Coordinates of N, CA and C in Angstrom, one line a residue:
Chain A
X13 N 87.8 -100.8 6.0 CA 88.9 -100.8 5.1 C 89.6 -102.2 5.1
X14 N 89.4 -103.0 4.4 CA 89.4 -104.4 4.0 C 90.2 -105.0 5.4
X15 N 89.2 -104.9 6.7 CA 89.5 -105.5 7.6 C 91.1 -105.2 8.3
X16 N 91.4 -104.3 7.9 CA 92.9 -104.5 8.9 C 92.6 -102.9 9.8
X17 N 93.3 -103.2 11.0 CA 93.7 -102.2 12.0 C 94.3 -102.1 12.5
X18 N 95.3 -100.6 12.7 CA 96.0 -100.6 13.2 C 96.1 -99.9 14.8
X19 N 97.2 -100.1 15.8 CA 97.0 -99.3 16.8 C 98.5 -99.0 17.6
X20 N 98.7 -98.2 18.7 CA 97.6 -97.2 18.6 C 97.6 -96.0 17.3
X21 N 96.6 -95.5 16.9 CA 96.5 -94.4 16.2 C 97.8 -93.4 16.1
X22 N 97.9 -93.0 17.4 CA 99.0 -92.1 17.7 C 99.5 -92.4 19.0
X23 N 101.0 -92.2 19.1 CA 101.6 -92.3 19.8 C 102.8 -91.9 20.4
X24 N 103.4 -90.8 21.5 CA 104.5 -90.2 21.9 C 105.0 -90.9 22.9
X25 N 106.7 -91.0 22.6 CA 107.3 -91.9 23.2 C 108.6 -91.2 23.9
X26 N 109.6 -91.7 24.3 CA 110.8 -90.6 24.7 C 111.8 -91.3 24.0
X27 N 112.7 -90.8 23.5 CA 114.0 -92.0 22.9 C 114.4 -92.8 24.0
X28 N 114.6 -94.0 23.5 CA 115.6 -94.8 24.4 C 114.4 -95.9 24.9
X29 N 113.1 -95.2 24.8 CA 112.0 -96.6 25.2 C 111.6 -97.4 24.3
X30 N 111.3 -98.4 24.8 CA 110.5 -99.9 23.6 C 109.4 -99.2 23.4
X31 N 108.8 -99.7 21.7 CA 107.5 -99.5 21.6 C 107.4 -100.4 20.6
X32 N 105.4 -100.6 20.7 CA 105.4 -101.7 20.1 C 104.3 -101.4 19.3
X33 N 103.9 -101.7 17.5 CA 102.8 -101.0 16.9 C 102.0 -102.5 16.6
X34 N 100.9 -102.1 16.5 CA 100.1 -103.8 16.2 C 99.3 -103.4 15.1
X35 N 99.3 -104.5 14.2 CA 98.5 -104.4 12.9 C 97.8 -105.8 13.3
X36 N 96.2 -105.6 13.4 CA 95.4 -106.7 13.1 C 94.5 -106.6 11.9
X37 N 94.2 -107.7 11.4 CA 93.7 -108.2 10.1 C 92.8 -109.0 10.2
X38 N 91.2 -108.7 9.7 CA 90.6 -110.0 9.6 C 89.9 -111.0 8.4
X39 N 91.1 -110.3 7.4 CA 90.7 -110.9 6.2 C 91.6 -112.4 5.9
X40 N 92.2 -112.7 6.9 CA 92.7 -114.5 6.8 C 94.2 -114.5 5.9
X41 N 94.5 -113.2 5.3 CA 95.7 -113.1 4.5 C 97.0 -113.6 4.6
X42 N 97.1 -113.8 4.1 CA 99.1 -114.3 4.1 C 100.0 -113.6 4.5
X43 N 99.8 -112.5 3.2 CA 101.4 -111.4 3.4 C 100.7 -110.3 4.4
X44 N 101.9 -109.8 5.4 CA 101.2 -108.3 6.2 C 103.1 -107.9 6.0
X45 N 102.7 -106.4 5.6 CA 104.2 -105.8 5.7 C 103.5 -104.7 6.4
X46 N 105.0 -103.9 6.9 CA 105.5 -102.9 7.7 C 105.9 -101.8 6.5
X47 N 105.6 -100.6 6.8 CA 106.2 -99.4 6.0 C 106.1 -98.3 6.9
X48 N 107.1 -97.2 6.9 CA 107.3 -96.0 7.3 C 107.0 -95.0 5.9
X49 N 106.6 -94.3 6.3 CA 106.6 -92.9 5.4 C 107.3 -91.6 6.0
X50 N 107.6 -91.2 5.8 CA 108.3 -89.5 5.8 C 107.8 -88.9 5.1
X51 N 107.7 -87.4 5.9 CA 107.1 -86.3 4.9 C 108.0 -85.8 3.6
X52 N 106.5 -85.6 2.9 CA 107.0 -85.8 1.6 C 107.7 -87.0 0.5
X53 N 107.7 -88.3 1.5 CA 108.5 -89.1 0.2 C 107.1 -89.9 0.6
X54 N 107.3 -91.6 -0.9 CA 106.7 -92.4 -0.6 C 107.1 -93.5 0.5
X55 N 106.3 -94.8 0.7 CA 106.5 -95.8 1.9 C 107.4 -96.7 1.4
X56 N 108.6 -96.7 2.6 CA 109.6 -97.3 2.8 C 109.4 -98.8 3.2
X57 N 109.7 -100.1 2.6 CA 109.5 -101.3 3.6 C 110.7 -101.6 4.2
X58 N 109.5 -102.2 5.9 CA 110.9 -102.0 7.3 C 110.8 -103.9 7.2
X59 N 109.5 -104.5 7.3 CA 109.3 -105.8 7.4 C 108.6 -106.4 6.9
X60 N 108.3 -107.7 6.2 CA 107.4 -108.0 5.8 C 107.1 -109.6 6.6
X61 N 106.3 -110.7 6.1 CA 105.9 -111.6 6.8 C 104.7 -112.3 5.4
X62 N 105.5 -113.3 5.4 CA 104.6 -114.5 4.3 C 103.9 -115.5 5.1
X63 N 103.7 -115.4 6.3 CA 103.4 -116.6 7.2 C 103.7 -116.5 8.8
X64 N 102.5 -117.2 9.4 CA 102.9 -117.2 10.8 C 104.5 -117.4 10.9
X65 N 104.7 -116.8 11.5 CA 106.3 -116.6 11.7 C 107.7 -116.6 10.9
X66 N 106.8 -116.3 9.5 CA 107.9 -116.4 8.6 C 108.1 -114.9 8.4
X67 N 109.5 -114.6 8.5 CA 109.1 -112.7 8.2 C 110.7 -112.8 7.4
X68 N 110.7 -111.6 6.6 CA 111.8 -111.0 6.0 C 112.3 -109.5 6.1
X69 N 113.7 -109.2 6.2 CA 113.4 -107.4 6.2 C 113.2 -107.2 5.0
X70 N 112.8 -105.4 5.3 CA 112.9 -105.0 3.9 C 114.0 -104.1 3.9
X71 N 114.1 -102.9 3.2 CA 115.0 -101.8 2.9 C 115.5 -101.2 4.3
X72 N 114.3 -100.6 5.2 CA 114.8 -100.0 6.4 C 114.6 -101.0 7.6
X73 N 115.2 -101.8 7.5 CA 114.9 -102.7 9.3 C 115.8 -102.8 10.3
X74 N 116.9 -101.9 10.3 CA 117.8 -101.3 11.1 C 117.1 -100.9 12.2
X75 N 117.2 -101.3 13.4 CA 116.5 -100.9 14.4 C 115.1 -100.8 15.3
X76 N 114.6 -101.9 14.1 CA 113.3 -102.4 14.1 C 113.3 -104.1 14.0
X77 N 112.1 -104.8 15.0 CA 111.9 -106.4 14.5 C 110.8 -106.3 14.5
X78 N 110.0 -107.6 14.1 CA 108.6 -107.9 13.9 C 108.5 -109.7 14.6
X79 N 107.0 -109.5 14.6 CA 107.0 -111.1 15.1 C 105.2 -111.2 14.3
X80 N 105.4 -112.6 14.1 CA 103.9 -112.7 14.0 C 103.5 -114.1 14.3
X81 N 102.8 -114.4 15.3 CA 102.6 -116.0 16.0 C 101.2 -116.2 15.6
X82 N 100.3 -115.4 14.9 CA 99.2 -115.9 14.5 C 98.7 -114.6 13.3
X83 N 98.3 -115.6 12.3 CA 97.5 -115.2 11.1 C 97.2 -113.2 11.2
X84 N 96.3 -113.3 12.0 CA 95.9 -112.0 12.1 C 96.3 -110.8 12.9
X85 N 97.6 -111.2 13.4 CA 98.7 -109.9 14.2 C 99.8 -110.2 13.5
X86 N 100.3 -108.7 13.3 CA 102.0 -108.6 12.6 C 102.4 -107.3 13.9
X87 N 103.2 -107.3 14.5 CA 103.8 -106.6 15.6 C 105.3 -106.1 14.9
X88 N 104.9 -104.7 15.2 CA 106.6 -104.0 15.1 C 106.8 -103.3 15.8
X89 N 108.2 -103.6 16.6 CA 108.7 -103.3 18.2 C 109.9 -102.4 17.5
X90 N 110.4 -101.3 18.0 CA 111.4 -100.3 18.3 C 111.6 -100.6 19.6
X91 N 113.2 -101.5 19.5 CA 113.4 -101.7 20.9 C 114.3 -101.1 21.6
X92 N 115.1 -99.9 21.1 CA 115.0 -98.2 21.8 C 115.2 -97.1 21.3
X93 N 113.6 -96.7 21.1 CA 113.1 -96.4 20.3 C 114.6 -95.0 20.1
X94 N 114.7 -94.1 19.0 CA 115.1 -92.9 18.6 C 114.5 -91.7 17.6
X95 N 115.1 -90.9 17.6 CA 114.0 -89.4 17.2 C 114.3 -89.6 15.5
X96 N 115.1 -90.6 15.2 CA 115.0 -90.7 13.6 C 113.6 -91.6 13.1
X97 N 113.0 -92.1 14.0 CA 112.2 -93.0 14.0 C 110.3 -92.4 13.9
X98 N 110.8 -91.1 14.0 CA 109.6 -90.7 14.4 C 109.0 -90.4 12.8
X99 N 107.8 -91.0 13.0 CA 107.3 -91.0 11.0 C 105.7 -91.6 11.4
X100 N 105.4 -91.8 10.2 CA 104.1 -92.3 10.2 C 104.3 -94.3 9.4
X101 N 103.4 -94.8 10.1 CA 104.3 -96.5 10.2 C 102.4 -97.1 9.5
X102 N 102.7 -97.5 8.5 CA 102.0 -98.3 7.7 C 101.7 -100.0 8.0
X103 N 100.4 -100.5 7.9 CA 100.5 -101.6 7.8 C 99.7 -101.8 6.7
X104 N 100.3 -103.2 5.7 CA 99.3 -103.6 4.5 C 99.0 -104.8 4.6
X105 N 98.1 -105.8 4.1 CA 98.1 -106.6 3.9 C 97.9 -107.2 2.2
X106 N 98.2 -108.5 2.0 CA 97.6 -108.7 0.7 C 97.2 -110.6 0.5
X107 N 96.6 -110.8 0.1 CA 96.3 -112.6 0.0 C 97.5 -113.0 -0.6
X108 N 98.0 -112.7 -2.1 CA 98.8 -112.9 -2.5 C 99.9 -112.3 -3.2
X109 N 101.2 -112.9 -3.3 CA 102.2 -112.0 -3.7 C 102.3 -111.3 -5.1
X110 N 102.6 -109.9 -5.7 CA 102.3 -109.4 -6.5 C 100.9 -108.9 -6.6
X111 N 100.4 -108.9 -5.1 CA 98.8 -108.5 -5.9 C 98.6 -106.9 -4.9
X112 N 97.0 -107.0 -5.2 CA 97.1 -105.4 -4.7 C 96.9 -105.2 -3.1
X113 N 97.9 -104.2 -2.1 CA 98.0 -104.3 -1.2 C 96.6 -103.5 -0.1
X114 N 96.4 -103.8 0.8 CA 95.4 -102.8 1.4 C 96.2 -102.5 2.8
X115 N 96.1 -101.2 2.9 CA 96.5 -100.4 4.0 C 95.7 -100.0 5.3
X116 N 96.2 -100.1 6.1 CA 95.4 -99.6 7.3 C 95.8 -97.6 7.8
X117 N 94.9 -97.8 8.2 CA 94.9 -95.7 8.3 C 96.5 -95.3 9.2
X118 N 97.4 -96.3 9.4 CA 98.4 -95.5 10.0 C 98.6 -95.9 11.8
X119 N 99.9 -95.5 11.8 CA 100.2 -94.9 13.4 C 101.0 -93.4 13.2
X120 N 100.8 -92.9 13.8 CA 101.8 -91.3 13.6 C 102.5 -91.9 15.2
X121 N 103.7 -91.8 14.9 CA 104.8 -92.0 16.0 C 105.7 -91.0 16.4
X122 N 105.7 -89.9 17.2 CA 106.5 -89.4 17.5 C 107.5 -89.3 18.9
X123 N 108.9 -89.8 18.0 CA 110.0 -89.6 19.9 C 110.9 -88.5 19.6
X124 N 110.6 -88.3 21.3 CA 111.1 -87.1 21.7 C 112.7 -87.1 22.5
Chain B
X15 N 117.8 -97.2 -2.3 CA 117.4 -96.0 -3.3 C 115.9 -96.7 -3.3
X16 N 115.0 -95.2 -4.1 CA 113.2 -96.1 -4.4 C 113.5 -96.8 -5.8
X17 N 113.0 -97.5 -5.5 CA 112.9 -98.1 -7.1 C 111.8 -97.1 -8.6
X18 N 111.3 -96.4 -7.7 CA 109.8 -95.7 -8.4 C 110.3 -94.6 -8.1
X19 N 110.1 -93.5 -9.3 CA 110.3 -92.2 -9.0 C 108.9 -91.9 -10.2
X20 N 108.1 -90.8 -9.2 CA 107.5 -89.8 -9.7 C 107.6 -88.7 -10.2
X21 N 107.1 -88.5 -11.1 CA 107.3 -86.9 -11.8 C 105.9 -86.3 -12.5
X22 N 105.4 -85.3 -12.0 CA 106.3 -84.3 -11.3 C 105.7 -84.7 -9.7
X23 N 106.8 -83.8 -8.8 CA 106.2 -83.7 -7.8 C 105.1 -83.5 -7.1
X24 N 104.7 -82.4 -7.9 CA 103.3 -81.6 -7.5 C 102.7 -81.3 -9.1
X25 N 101.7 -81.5 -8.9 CA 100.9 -80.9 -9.7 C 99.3 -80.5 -9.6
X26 N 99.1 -79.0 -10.3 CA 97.8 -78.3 -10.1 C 97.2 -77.9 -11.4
X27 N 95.8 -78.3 -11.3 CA 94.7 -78.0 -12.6 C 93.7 -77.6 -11.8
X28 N 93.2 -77.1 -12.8 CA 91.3 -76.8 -12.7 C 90.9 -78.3 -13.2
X29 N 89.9 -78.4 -12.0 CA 88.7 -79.2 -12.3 C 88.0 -79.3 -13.8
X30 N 88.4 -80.2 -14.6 CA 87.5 -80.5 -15.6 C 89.0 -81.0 -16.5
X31 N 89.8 -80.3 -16.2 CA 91.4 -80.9 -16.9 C 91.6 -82.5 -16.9
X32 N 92.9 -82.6 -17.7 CA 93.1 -83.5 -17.2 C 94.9 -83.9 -16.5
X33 N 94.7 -84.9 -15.9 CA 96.2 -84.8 -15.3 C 97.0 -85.9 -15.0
X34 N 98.2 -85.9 -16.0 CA 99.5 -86.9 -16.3 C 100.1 -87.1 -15.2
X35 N 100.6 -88.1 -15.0 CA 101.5 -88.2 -13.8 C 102.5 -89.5 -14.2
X36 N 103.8 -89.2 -14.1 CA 104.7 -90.5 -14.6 C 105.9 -91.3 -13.9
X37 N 105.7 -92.2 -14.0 CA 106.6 -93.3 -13.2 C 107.6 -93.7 -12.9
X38 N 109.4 -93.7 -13.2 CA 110.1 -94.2 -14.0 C 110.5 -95.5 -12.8
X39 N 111.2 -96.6 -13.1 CA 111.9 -97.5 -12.2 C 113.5 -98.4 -12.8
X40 N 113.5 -98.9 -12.0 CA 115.2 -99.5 -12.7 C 115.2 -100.5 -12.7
X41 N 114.7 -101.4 -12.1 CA 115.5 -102.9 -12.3 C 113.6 -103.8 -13.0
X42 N 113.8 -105.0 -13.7 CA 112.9 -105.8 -14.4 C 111.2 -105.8 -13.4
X43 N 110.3 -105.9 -13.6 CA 109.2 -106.1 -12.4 C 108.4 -107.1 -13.2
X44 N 107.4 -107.4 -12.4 CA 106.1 -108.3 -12.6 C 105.2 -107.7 -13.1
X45 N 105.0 -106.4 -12.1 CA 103.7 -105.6 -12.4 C 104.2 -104.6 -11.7
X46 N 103.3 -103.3 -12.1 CA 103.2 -101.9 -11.5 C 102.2 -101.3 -11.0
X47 N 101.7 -100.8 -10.0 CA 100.7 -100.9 -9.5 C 100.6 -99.1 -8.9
X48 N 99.5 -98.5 -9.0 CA 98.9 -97.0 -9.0 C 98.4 -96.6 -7.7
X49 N 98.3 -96.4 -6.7 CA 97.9 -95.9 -5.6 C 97.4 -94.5 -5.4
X50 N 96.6 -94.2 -4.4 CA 96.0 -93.2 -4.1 C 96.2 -92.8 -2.3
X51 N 96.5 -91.8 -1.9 CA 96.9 -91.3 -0.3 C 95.7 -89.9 -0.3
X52 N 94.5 -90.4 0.2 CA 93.9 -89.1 0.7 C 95.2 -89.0 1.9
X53 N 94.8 -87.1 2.7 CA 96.0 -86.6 3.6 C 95.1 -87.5 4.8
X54 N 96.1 -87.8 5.7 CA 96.4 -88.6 6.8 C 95.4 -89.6 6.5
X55 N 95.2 -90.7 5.7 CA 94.9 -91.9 5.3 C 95.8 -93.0 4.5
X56 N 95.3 -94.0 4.6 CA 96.8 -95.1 4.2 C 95.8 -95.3 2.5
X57 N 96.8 -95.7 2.2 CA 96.8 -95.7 0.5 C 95.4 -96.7 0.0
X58 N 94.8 -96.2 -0.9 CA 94.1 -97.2 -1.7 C 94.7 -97.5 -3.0
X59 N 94.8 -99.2 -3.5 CA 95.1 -99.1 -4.7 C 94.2 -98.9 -6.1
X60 N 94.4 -98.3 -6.7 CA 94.1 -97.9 -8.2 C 93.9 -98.7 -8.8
X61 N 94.8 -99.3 -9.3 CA 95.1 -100.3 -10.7 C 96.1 -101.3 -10.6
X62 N 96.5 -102.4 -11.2 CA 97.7 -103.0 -11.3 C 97.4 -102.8 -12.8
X63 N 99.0 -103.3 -13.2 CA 99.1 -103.4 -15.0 C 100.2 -104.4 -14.6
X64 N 100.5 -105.9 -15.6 CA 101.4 -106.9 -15.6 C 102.8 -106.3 -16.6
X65 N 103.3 -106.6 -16.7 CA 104.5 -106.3 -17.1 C 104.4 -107.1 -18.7
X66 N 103.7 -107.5 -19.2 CA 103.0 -108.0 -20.1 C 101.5 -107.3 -21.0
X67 N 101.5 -106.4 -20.5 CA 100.5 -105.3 -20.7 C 100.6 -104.1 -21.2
X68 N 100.4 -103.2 -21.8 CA 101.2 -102.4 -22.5 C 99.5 -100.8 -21.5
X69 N 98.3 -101.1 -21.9 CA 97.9 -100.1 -21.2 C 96.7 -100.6 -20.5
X70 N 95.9 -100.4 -19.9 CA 95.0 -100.5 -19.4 C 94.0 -99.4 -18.9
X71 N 92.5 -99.6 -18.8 CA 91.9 -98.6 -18.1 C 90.8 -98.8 -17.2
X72 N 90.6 -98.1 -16.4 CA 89.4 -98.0 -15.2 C 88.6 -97.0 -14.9
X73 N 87.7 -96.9 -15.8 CA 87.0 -95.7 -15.1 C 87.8 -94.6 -16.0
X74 N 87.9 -93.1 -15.4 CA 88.3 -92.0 -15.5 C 90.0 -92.4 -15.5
X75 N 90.1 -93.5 -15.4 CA 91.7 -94.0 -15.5 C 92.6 -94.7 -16.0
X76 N 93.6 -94.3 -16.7 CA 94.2 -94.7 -18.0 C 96.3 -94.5 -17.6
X77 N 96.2 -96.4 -17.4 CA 97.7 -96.2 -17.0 C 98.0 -97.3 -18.3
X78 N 99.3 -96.4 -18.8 CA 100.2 -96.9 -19.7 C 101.7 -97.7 -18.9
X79 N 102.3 -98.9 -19.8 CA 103.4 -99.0 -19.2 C 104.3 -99.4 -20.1
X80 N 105.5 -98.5 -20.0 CA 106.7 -98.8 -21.4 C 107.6 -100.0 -20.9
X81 N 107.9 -101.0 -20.5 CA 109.1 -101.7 -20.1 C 110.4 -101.1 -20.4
X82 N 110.3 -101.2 -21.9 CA 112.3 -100.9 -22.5 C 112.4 -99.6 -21.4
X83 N 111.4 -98.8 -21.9 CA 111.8 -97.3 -21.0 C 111.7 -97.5 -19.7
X84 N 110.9 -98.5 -19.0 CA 111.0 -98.7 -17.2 C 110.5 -97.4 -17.4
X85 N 108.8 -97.2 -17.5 CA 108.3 -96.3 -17.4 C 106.7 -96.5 -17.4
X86 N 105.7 -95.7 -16.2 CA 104.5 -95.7 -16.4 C 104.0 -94.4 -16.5
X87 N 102.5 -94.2 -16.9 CA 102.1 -92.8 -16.6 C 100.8 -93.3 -16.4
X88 N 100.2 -92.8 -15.2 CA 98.9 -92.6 -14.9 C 98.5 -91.2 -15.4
X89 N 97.2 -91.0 -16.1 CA 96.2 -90.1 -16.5 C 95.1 -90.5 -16.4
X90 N 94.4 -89.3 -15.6 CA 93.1 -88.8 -14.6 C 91.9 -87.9 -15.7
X91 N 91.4 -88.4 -16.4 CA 90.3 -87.2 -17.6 C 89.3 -87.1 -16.7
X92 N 89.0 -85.6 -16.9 CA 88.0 -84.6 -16.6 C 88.2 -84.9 -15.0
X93 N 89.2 -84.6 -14.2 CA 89.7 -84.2 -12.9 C 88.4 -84.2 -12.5
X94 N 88.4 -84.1 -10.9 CA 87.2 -83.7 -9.7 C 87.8 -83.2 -9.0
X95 N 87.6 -82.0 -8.5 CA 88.0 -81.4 -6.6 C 88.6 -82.7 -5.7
X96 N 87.5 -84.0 -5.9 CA 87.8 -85.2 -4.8 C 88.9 -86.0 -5.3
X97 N 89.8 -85.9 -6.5 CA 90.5 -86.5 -7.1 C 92.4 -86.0 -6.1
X98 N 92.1 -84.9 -5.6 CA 93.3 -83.7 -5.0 C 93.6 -84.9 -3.9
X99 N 94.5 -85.4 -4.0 CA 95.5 -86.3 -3.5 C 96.7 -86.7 -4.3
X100 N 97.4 -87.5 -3.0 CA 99.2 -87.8 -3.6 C 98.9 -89.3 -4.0
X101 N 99.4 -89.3 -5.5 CA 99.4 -90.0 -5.8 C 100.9 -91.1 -6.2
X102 N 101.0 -92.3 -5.8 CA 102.4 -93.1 -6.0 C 102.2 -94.4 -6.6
X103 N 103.1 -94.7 -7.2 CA 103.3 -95.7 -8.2 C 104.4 -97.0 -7.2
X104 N 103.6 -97.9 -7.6 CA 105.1 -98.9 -7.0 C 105.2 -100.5 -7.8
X105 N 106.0 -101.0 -7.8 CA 106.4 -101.7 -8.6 C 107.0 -103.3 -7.5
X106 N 106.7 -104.5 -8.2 CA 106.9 -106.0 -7.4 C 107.9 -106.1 -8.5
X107 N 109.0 -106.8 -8.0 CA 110.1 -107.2 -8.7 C 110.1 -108.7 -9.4
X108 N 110.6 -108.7 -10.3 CA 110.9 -110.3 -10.3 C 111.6 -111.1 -9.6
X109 N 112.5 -110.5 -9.2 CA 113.7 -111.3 -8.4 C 113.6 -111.1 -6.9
X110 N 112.3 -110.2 -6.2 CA 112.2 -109.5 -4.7 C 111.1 -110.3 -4.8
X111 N 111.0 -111.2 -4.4 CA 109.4 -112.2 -4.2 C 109.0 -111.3 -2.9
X112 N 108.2 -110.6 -2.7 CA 107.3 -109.8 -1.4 C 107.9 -108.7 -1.4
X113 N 108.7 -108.0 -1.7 CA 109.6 -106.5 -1.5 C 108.6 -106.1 -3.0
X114 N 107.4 -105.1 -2.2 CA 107.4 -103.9 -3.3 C 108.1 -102.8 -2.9
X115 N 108.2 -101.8 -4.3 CA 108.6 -100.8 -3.8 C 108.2 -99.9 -4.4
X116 N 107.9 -98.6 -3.4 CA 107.1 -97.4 -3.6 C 107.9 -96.3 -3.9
X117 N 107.5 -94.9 -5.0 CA 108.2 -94.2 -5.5 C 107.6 -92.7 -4.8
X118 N 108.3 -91.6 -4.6 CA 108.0 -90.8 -3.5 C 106.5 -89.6 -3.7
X119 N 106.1 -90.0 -4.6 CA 104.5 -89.5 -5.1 C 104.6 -88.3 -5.7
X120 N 103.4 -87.7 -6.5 CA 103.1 -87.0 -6.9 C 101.5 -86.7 -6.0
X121 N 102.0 -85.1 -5.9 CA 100.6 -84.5 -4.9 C 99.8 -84.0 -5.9
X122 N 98.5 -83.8 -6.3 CA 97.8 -83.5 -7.1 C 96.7 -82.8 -6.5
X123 N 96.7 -81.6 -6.9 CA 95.8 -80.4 -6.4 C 94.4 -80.2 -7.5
X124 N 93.5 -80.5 -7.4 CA 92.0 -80.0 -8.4 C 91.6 -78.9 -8.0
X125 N 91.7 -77.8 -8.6 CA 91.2 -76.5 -7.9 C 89.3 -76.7 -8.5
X126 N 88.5 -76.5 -7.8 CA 87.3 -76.1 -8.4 C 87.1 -75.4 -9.1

């Protein structure tokens, strides 16, 4: 699926701990954003990133950062973590801005 | 708030139908763009349409877009069983250079 992956797949955490989700990409792309989903709605943007270390929030980045020091890792840290947090967390990528995004299959996050 | 709202929420047909699904958003965009969520998989995209475009088609797929009305509708002819997925619409802004935003989907059911 156009080279991106995410990890881990799934993951249970306790409130109050750091976690960290990693989206790798091997398609050389520019943009990688962060999205949560909740059941039932569509995907929320937490982060996005135009560039080794260029990042911007998006709508939900309350409680969340990202870092990205090379091309093909975008990292999003919950640095303690809480039970509102617990969702399914998207990564996309795209070469350029306005165009069409590709998604990686997910992380399912739940804290307890 | 989403910028994309779907309507309806849910919707169910017999296989061979066909099935509407519509968009609305608020503020100016670039383009609007059509997505597809098999269950627990990350989105493929559909289609884009420019904001300069009035309809376009792909296949068994036919997305219209009104500007004045800040409105799209995706239609699916002659449905499949494999078609039964949530489908979401999301929209790049003119003034949000990298902020897309996704609208809370429409689930679509093809009964055999």
């Amino acid at each position: 699926d156009a080279g991106i992956t995410q990890s881990p797949r799934h993951k249970v955490t306790e409130t109050g701990t750091p976690v960290t989700l990693r989206c790798h990409q091997t398609e050389n792309h520019r943009y990688m954003y962060w999205y949560r989903q909740d059941p039932g709605h569509g995907l929320r943007l937490i982060h996005y990133s135009y560039g080794v270390k260029d990042t911007d929030k998006g709508e939900v980045s309350d409680g969340y950062s990202v870092s990205r020091s090379k091309t093909e890792d975008f990292l999003l840290t919950l640095e303690s973590a809480t039970s509102s947090q617990t969702s399914v967390y998207f990564c996309a990528i795209t070469g350029q801005d306005n165009s069409p995004l590709h998604f990686g299959n997910g992380t399912r996050l739940t804290v307890t | 708030s989403q910028q994309g709202e779907e309507d309806p929420q849910a919707l169910s047909i017999q296989e061979g139908e066909n099935a509407t699904m519509n968009c609305s958003y608020k503020t100016s965009i670039n383009n609007l763009q059509w997505y597809r969520q098999n269950s627990g998989r990350g989105l493929v995209h559909l289609i884009l349409i420019r904001s300069n475009e009035r309809e376009k088609h792909s296949g068994r797929l036919r997305v219209t877009l009104d500007t004045s009305k800040k409105s799209s509708s995706l239609l699916i002819t002659a449905s499949r069983a494999a078609d039964t997925a949530s489908y979401f619409c999301a929209t790049w802004g003119s003034t949000n250079a990298g902020k897309s935003t996704f609208g809370d989907g429409t689930t679509l059911t093809v009964k055999p």
